[in-house]
Amino acid sequence: MSLDLFQLHGKRALVTGATHGLGMAMARGLGRAGATLVVNGHSSQGRIDRAVESYRADGIEAHGYRFDVTDPGQVAEAVERIEAEVGPIDVLVNNAAVIDRTPLLDMTVEAWERVVKTDLTGVFVMSQPVARRMVERGGGKVINVCSMMSELGRDSVGAYAAAKGGLKMLTRSMATEWGRHNVQVNGIGPGYFATDQTAPLREAGHPFNEWIVSRTPAGRWGDPDDLAGAAIYLASSASDFVNGHVLYVDGGILATIGRPQEA
Ligand code: GCO
């Protein structure tokens, strides 16, 4: 059994939200395993360009495309362009997401809809045109970036948890419908990672910081590079018979009820 199972040479991977954070870490891992990267962002062209340069500095072939994954017209046009200019999309990583830490009693409907639109509906909008082509070509890989919040609730992240919980079931539904076409659809569920998104929770002295470290069997926050292996596995032929699975990369936090603080 060779390690060729895990190489991605000749594959093209579209990663949404790949200009920073966990998306960038997963994309870099896919690139280092040989994939050509299609880097999506929608905030600013400058940020996309800087990310592409960063990948290229690592010897990775990368191409940047700016579009909003929640806009069906922009997504359709982008998929056409990508497949014409770069080539068929073999791997789609649905990573783009937003979070709004607001208690449910205080959250506006507009704020709720913004989170669900990006984190759940956006995955459907992005995946449909890509998966149609994968089915036509006889195969592909879709990886949906779920969350610990696909399994557990937490104060103030109700909209995000609802979206990420729905994304777990969307992953299973995609797997159900597309598995017969040799399209494997799986999820990656990050635990708590040291990124800009969690920076407010890691400020010195923030009670959350010590609590998460004590609650995680690995005894630390995740490093974004800890996700690369899971992304490579689910993007490679090593996972051709894995479908509808959410692979949690969480230091073990979901495995445990935790332990009482030492007296
Ligand atoms: C929070 C965190 C989490 C993590 C991640 C956990 O506010 O609880 O931001 O949502 O970012 O999603 O898997």
Coordinates of C-alpha atoms and ligand atoms in Angstrom, one line a residue:
M1 CA 0.0 0.0 0.0
S2 CA 1.8 3.2 -1.2
L3 CA 1.3 6.7 0.1
D4 CA 0.3 7.6 -3.4
L5 CA -3.2 7.1 -2.0
F6 CA -2.8 10.5 -0.3
Q7 CA -1.2 12.5 -3.2
L8 CA -3.3 15.0 -5.2
H9 CA -1.2 15.6 -8.2
G10 CA -3.3 16.5 -11.2
K11 CA -6.3 17.4 -9.1
R12 CA -7.8 20.8 -8.9
A13 CA -9.2 21.9 -5.5
L14 CA -11.6 24.9 -5.1
V15 CA -11.5 26.1 -1.4
T16 CA -14.0 28.8 -0.5
G17 CA -12.9 31.4 2.1
A18 CA -9.2 30.4 1.5
T19 CA -7.6 33.8 2.0
H20 CA -7.0 33.3 5.7
G21 CA -7.6 31.1 8.8
L22 CA -8.6 27.4 8.6
G23 CA -9.5 27.7 4.9
M24 CA -5.9 28.8 4.1
A25 CA -4.4 26.0 6.2
M26 CA -6.5 23.3 4.6
A27 CA -5.8 24.7 1.1
R28 CA -2.1 24.9 1.7
G29 CA -2.2 21.3 2.8
L30 CA -4.0 20.3 -0.4
G31 CA -1.5 22.3 -2.4
R32 CA 1.5 20.7 -0.7
A33 CA 0.0 17.3 -1.5
G34 CA 0.1 18.3 -5.2
A35 CA -3.3 19.9 -5.9
T36 CA -3.7 23.0 -8.0
L37 CA -5.6 25.5 -5.8
V38 CA -8.5 27.6 -6.8
V39 CA -8.7 30.2 -4.1
N40 CA -12.0 31.9 -3.4
G41 CA -12.7 34.9 -1.3
H42 CA -15.2 37.7 -1.5
S43 CA -14.0 40.4 0.7
S44 CA -11.3 42.1 -1.4
Q45 CA -9.3 41.3 -4.5
G46 CA -6.2 42.5 -2.7
R47 CA -6.7 39.8 0.0
I48 CA -7.2 37.2 -2.6
D49 CA -4.1 38.3 -4.6
R50 CA -2.0 38.2 -1.4
A51 CA -3.2 34.7 -0.6
V52 CA -2.5 33.5 -4.1
E53 CA 1.1 34.9 -3.8
S54 CA 1.5 33.2 -0.5
Y55 CA 0.5 29.8 -2.0
R56 CA 2.8 30.4 -5.0
A57 CA 5.7 31.2 -2.7
D58 CA 5.2 27.7 -1.3
G59 CA 5.6 26.3 -4.8
I60 CA 1.9 25.7 -5.1
E61 CA 0.0 26.4 -8.4
A62 CA -2.8 28.8 -7.3
H63 CA -5.5 30.9 -9.0
G64 CA -7.7 33.4 -7.3
Y65 CA -11.4 34.0 -7.9
R66 CA -13.6 36.6 -6.1
F67 CA -17.2 35.7 -5.7
D68 CA -19.9 35.5 -3.1
V69 CA -20.9 31.8 -2.5
T70 CA -24.4 32.9 -1.5
D71 CA -25.1 34.4 -4.9
P72 CA -26.3 31.8 -7.4
G73 CA -25.5 34.0 -10.4
Q74 CA -21.9 34.8 -9.2
V75 CA -21.3 31.1 -8.4
A76 CA -22.6 29.9 -11.7
E77 CA -20.4 32.4 -13.6
A78 CA -17.4 31.6 -11.4
V79 CA -17.7 27.8 -11.9
E80 CA -17.9 28.3 -15.7
R81 CA -14.8 30.5 -15.6
I82 CA -12.8 28.3 -13.3
E83 CA -13.5 25.2 -15.4
A84 CA -12.6 27.0 -18.6
E85 CA -9.5 28.7 -17.3
V86 CA -8.1 26.2 -14.8
G87 CA -9.9 23.0 -15.5
P88 CA -12.4 20.6 -14.0
I89 CA -13.0 21.0 -10.2
D90 CA -12.1 17.6 -8.7
V91 CA -12.3 18.7 -5.0
L92 CA -14.6 21.3 -3.5
V93 CA -14.0 22.5 0.1
N94 CA -16.9 24.5 1.4
N95 CA -15.2 26.5 4.1
A96 CA -16.5 30.1 3.7
A97 CA -18.6 31.0 6.8
V98 CA -19.5 33.8 9.2
I99 CA -20.3 33.8 12.9
D100 CA -22.3 36.2 15.0
R101 CA -22.0 35.8 18.7
T102 CA -25.4 37.1 19.9
P103 CA -27.8 35.5 22.4
L104 CA -30.9 34.2 20.6
L105 CA -33.2 36.5 22.6
D106 CA -31.3 39.5 21.3
M107 CA -30.6 38.4 17.7
T108 CA -32.4 40.1 14.9
V109 CA -34.0 38.0 12.1
E110 CA -31.7 39.8 9.7
A111 CA -28.6 38.7 11.7
W112 CA -29.9 35.2 11.9
E113 CA -30.5 35.0 8.2
R114 CA -27.1 36.3 7.4
V115 CA -25.4 33.5 9.3
V116 CA -27.7 30.7 7.9
K117 CA -27.4 32.1 4.4
T118 CA -23.6 31.9 4.3
D119 CA -22.9 28.9 6.5
L120 CA -25.7 26.6 5.2
T121 CA -27.5 27.9 2.1
G122 CA -24.2 29.1 0.6
V123 CA -22.9 25.5 0.7
F124 CA -25.9 24.3 -1.3
V125 CA -25.6 27.2 -3.8
M126 CA -21.8 26.6 -4.2
S127 CA -22.1 22.8 -4.4
Q128 CA -24.9 22.3 -6.9
P129 CA -23.2 23.5 -10.1
V130 CA -19.9 21.9 -9.1
A131 CA -21.5 18.6 -8.2
R132 CA -23.5 18.5 -11.5
R133 CA -20.2 18.6 -13.3
M134 CA -18.6 16.0 -11.0
V135 CA -21.6 13.7 -11.7
E136 CA -21.2 14.2 -15.4
R137 CA -17.5 13.4 -15.2
G138 CA -18.0 10.3 -13.1
G139 CA -16.7 11.4 -9.7
G140 CA -15.3 14.0 -7.3
K141 CA -14.9 15.0 -3.7
V142 CA -16.9 17.5 -1.6
I143 CA -15.7 18.5 1.9
N144 CA -18.0 20.6 4.0
V145 CA -16.4 22.4 6.9
C146 CA -18.7 21.7 9.8
S147 CA -18.0 22.5 13.5
M148 CA -18.1 21.3 17.0
M149 CA -21.3 23.3 16.9
S150 CA -22.7 20.7 14.5
E151 CA -23.0 18.5 17.6
L152 CA -23.1 20.9 20.6
G153 CA -24.7 24.2 21.5
R154 CA -23.0 27.1 23.2
D155 CA -24.3 30.4 24.6
S156 CA -24.5 33.1 21.9
V157 CA -23.8 31.0 18.8
G158 CA -27.3 29.7 18.2
A159 CA -27.5 30.8 14.6
Y160 CA -24.1 29.4 13.8
A161 CA -24.8 26.1 15.6
A162 CA -28.2 25.7 13.8
A163 CA -26.4 26.3 10.4
K164 CA -23.5 24.0 11.2
G165 CA -25.9 21.3 12.5
G166 CA -27.9 21.6 9.3
L167 CA -24.6 21.4 7.4
K168 CA -23.9 18.0 9.0
M169 CA -27.3 16.8 7.6
L170 CA -26.7 18.5 4.3
T171 CA -23.4 16.6 4.1
R172 CA -25.2 13.3 4.7
S173 CA -27.9 14.2 2.2
M174 CA -25.4 15.1 -0.5
A175 CA -23.6 11.8 0.2
T176 CA -26.9 9.9 -0.1
E177 CA -27.7 11.4 -3.5
W178 CA -24.3 11.7 -5.1
G179 CA -22.5 8.6 -3.7
R180 CA -23.9 6.5 -6.6
H181 CA -22.1 8.8 -9.0
N182 CA -18.7 8.3 -7.3
V183 CA -18.9 11.7 -5.6
Q184 CA -17.8 11.3 -2.0
V185 CA -19.2 14.0 0.4
N186 CA -17.8 14.3 3.9
G187 CA -17.4 16.9 6.6
I188 CA -14.5 18.2 8.6
G189 CA -15.4 19.3 12.1
P190 CA -12.8 21.6 13.7
G191 CA -12.7 21.9 17.4
Y192 CA -11.4 25.1 18.9
F193 CA -8.6 26.6 16.8
A194 CA -6.3 29.6 17.3
T195 CA -7.6 31.8 14.4
D196 CA -8.8 35.4 14.0
Q197 CA -12.4 34.0 14.3
T198 CA -11.7 32.8 17.9
A199 CA -9.3 35.6 18.9
P200 CA -11.9 37.3 21.1
L201 CA -12.2 34.1 23.1
R202 CA -8.5 33.8 23.6
E203 CA -7.7 37.2 25.0
A204 CA -5.5 37.0 28.1
G205 CA -7.6 36.2 31.1
H206 CA -10.7 35.5 29.1
P207 CA -12.5 32.7 31.1
F208 CA -13.2 30.8 27.9
N209 CA -9.5 30.4 27.1
E210 CA -8.6 28.4 30.2
W211 CA -11.9 26.6 30.1
I212 CA -11.5 25.3 26.6
V213 CA -7.9 24.2 27.2
S214 CA -9.1 22.3 30.4
R215 CA -12.0 20.8 28.5
T216 CA -9.9 19.6 25.6
P217 CA -8.0 16.3 26.2
A218 CA -5.1 17.5 24.0
G219 CA -4.8 20.4 26.5
R220 CA -4.4 23.1 23.8
W221 CA -6.1 25.1 21.1
G222 CA -5.8 23.6 17.6
D223 CA -3.2 25.0 15.2
P224 CA -4.7 25.5 11.8
D225 CA -2.1 23.2 10.3
D226 CA -3.6 20.4 12.4
L227 CA -6.4 20.4 9.8
A228 CA -4.3 19.8 6.7
G229 CA -4.1 16.0 7.1
A230 CA -7.9 15.5 7.4
A231 CA -8.4 17.7 4.3
I232 CA -5.8 15.7 2.3
Y233 CA -7.3 12.4 3.4
L234 CA -10.9 13.4 2.4
A235 CA -9.7 14.9 -0.8
S236 CA -7.7 11.9 -1.9
S237 CA -8.4 8.4 -3.2
A238 CA -7.6 7.1 0.3
S239 CA -11.2 8.0 1.2
D240 CA -13.0 6.7 -1.9
F241 CA -15.3 4.5 0.3
V242 CA -15.9 7.1 3.0
N243 CA -19.2 9.0 2.5
G244 CA -21.4 11.1 4.7
H245 CA -18.8 11.1 7.5
V246 CA -17.9 14.1 9.6
L247 CA -14.3 13.8 10.7
Y248 CA -13.8 15.8 13.9
V249 CA -10.4 17.3 14.4
D250 CA -10.9 18.6 17.9
G251 CA -8.2 17.4 20.3
G252 CA -10.8 15.0 21.7
I253 CA -13.2 17.6 23.2
L254 CA -16.3 15.9 21.8
A255 CA -15.2 12.6 23.3
T256 CA -15.4 13.7 26.9
I257 CA -17.7 15.3 29.5
G258 CA -14.6 16.8 30.9
R259 CA -13.2 16.4 34.4
P260 CA -13.8 18.4 37.6
Q261 CA -11.2 21.1 38.4
E262 CA -8.6 19.8 40.8
A263 CA -9.6 20.9 44.3
Ligands
GCO1 C1 -17.3 29.8 19.4 C2 -16.3 29.4 18.4 C3 -16.6 28.1 17.7 C4 -15.4 27.6 16.9 C5 -15.7 26.4 16.0 C6 -15.8 25.2 16.9 O1 -17.7 30.9 19.4 O2 -17.8 28.9 20.1 O3 -16.0 30.4 17.5 O4 -17.8 28.3 16.9 O5 -15.0 28.6 16.0 O6 -16.8 26.6 15.2 O7 -16.0 24.1 16.1

